[in-house]
Coordinates of C-alpha atoms in Angstrom, one line a residue:
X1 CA 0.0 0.0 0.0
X2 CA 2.9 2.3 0.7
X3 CA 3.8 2.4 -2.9
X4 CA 0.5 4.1 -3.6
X5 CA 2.2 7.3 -1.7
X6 CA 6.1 6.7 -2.7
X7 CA 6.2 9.9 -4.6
X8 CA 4.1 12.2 -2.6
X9 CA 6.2 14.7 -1.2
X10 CA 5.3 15.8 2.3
X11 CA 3.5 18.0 3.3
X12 CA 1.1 18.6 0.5
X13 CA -1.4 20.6 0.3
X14 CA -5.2 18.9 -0.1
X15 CA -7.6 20.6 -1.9
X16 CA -11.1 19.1 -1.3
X17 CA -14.5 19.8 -2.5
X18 CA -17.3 19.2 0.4
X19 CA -19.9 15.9 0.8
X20 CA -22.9 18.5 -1.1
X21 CA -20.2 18.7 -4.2
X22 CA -19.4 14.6 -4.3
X23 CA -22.4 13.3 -4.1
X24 CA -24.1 16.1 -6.5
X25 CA -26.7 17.6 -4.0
X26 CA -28.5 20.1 -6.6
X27 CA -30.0 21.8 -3.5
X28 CA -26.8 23.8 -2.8
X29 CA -27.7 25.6 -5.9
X30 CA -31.1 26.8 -4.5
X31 CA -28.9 28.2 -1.4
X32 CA -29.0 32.1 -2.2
X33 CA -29.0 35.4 -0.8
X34 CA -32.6 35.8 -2.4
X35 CA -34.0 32.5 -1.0
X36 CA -33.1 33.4 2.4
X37 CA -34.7 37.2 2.3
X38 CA -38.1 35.8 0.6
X39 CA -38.3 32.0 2.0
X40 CA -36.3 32.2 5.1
X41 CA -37.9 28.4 6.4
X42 CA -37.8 26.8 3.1
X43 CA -33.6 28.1 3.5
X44 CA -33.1 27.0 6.3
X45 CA -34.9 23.5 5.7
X46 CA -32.7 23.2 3.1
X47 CA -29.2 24.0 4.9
X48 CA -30.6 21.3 7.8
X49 CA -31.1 18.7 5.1
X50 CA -27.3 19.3 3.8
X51 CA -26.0 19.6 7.1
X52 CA -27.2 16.0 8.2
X53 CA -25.8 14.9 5.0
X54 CA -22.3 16.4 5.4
X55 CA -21.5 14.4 9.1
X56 CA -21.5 11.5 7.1
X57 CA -17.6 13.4 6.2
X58 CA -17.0 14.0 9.6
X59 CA -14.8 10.5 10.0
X60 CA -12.9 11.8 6.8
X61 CA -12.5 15.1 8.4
X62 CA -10.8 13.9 11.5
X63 CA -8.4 12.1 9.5
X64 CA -7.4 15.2 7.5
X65 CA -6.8 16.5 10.5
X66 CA -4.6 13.9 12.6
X67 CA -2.9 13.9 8.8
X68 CA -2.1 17.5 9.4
X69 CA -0.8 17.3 12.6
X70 CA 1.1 14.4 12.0
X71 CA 2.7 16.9 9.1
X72 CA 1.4 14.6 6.2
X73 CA -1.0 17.4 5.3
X74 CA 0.0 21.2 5.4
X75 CA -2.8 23.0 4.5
X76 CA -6.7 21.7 3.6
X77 CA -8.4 24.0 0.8
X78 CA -11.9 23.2 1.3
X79 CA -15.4 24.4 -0.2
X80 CA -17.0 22.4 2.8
X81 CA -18.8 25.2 4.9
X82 CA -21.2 23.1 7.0
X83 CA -19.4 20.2 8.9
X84 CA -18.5 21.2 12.3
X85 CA -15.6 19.1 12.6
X86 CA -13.4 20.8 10.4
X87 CA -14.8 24.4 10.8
X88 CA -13.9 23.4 14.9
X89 CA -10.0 22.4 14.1
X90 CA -7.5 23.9 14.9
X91 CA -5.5 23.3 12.0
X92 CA -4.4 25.1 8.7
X93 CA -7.9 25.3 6.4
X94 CA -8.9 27.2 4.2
X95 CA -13.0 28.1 3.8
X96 CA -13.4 28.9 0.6
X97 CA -17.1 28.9 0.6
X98 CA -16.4 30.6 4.5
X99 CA -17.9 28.3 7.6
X100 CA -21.7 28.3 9.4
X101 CA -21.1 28.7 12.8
X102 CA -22.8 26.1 14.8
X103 CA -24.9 28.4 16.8
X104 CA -26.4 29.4 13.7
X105 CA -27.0 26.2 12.7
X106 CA -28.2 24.6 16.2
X107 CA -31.2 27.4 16.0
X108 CA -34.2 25.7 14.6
X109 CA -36.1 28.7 14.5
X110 CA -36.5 30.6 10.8
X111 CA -33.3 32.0 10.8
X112 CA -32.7 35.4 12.1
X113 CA -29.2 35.4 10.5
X114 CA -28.0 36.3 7.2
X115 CA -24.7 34.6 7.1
X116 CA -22.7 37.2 6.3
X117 CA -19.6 34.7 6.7
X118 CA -20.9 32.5 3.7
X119 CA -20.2 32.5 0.2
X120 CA -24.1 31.1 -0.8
X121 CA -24.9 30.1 -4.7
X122 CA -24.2 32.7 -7.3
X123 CA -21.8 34.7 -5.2
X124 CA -18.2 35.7 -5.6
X125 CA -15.1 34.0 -2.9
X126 CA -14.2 36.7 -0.6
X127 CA -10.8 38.3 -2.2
X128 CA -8.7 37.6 0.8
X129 CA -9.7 34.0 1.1
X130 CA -8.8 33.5 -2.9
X131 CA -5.4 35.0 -2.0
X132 CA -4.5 33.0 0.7
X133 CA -5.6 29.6 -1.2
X134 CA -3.4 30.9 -4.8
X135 CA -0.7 31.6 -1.7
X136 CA -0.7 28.4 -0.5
X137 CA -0.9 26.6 -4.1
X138 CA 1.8 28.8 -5.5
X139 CA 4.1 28.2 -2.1
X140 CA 3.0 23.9 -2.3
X141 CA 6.1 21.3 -3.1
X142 CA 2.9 18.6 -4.1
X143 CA -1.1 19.1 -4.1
X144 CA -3.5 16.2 -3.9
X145 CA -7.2 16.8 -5.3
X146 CA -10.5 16.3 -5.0
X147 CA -11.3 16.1 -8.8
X148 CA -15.0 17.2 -7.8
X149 CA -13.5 20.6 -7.4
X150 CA -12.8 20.8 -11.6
X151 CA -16.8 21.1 -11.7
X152 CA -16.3 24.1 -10.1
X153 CA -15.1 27.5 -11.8
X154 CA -13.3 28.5 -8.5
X155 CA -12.0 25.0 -8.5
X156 CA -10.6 25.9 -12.1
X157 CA -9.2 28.6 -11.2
X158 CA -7.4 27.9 -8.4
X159 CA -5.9 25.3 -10.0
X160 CA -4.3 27.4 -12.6
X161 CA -2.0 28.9 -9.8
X162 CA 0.6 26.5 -9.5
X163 CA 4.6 26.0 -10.1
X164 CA 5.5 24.3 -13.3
X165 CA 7.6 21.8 -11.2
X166 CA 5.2 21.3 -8.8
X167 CA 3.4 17.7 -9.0
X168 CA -0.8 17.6 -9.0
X169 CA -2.2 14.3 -8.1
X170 CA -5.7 14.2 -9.1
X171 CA -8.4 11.6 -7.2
X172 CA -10.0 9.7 -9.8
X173 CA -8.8 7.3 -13.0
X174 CA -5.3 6.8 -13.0
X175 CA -3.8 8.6 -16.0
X176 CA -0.9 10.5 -16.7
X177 CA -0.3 13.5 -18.5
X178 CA 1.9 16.7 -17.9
X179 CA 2.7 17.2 -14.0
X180 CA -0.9 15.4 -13.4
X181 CA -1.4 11.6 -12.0
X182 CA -4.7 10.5 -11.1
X183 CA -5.4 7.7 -8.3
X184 CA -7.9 5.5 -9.0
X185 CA -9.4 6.7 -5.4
X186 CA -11.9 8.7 -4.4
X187 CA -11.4 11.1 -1.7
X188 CA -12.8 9.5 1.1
X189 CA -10.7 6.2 0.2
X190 CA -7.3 8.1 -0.5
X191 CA -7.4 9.9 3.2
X192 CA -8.5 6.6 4.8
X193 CA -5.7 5.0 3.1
X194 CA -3.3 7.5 3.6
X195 CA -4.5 7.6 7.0
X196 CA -3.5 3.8 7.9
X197 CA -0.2 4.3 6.2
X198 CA 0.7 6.7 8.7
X199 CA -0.8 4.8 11.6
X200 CA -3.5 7.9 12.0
X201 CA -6.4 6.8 13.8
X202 CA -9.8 9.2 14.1

């Protein structure tokens, strides 16, 4: 199994989509800054929905993070803005999307909030959060990604900041083809692996 990861150089930065993205949730498209000013419960009914959906990620989570403080990870690029367990770390992520606080989300009431801290459907990443994720690409020796992420034009984007020399190992078919590989591994299966190769346990 080790020879899966022989030429992943460590740390790398992980760029990850979120469990709405993977498993195609078309609701996250009717999650805008409109819905929530003229439907506030049907919102909110919504983000519930997607939030009980994305802990099925929180075992995947943890081991992203025992990954990055066992220094196997550096820093997680993430569009995930709804799983506690990685908005909670205490490790190097970036939001891109932003994060729902959990005392926003734990009120059942019609929501009071407007999430100023979220990036919702049709709306631009903050500036400084872009920065910081082309930073971090542009500064990575290796980066390991969530293919998902291609279906996205921030995904795109991103992606297009990066050394010449620097190796991108997409998750998905294996193929070869510039400074791309891709595993035959989707993301949940290439962390879990990853994680037993460096004896992490969640």
């Amino acid at each position: 199994m080790d020879e899966l990861f022989e030429k992943l150089q460590y740390p790398f930065v992980f760029v990850d989509s979120s469990h709405a993205f993977r498993t195609s949730n078309t609701n996250i498209e009717k999650l805008t800054r409109g819905l929530l000013k003229k439907s506030p419960q049907k919102f909110w009914s919504l983000i519930y929905g997607i939030e009980n959906a994305a802990r099925e990620d929180t075992p995947y989570y943890e081991q992203i993070i025992q990954l990055q403080k066992k220094g196997v990870i550096s820093t997680l690029i993430t569009c995930e803005a709804i799983n506690q367990r990685i908005i909670d770390s205490q490790t190097d992520v970036i939001h891109l999307f932003g994060a729902a606080n959990s005392l926003c989300l734990s009120d059942k009431e019609p929501c009071r909030i407007d999430l100023p801290d979220l990036v919702l459907w049709g709306e631009n990443v903050c500036y400084k959060t872009y920065i910081r994720a082309t930073n971090a690409l542009l500064n990575a020796s290796c980066i390991v990604a969530d293919k998902t992420i291609l279906s996205l034009r921030i995904g795109q984007l991103l992606l297009e900041h990066t050394t010449q020399h620097c190796p991108i190992y997409f998750l998905s078919d294996r193929k070869k083809g510039g400074n791309h590989t891709e595993y035959e591994l989707p993301p949940k299966q290439f962390i879990q692996q990853l994680a037993f190769v460096h004896r992490v346990t969640d």
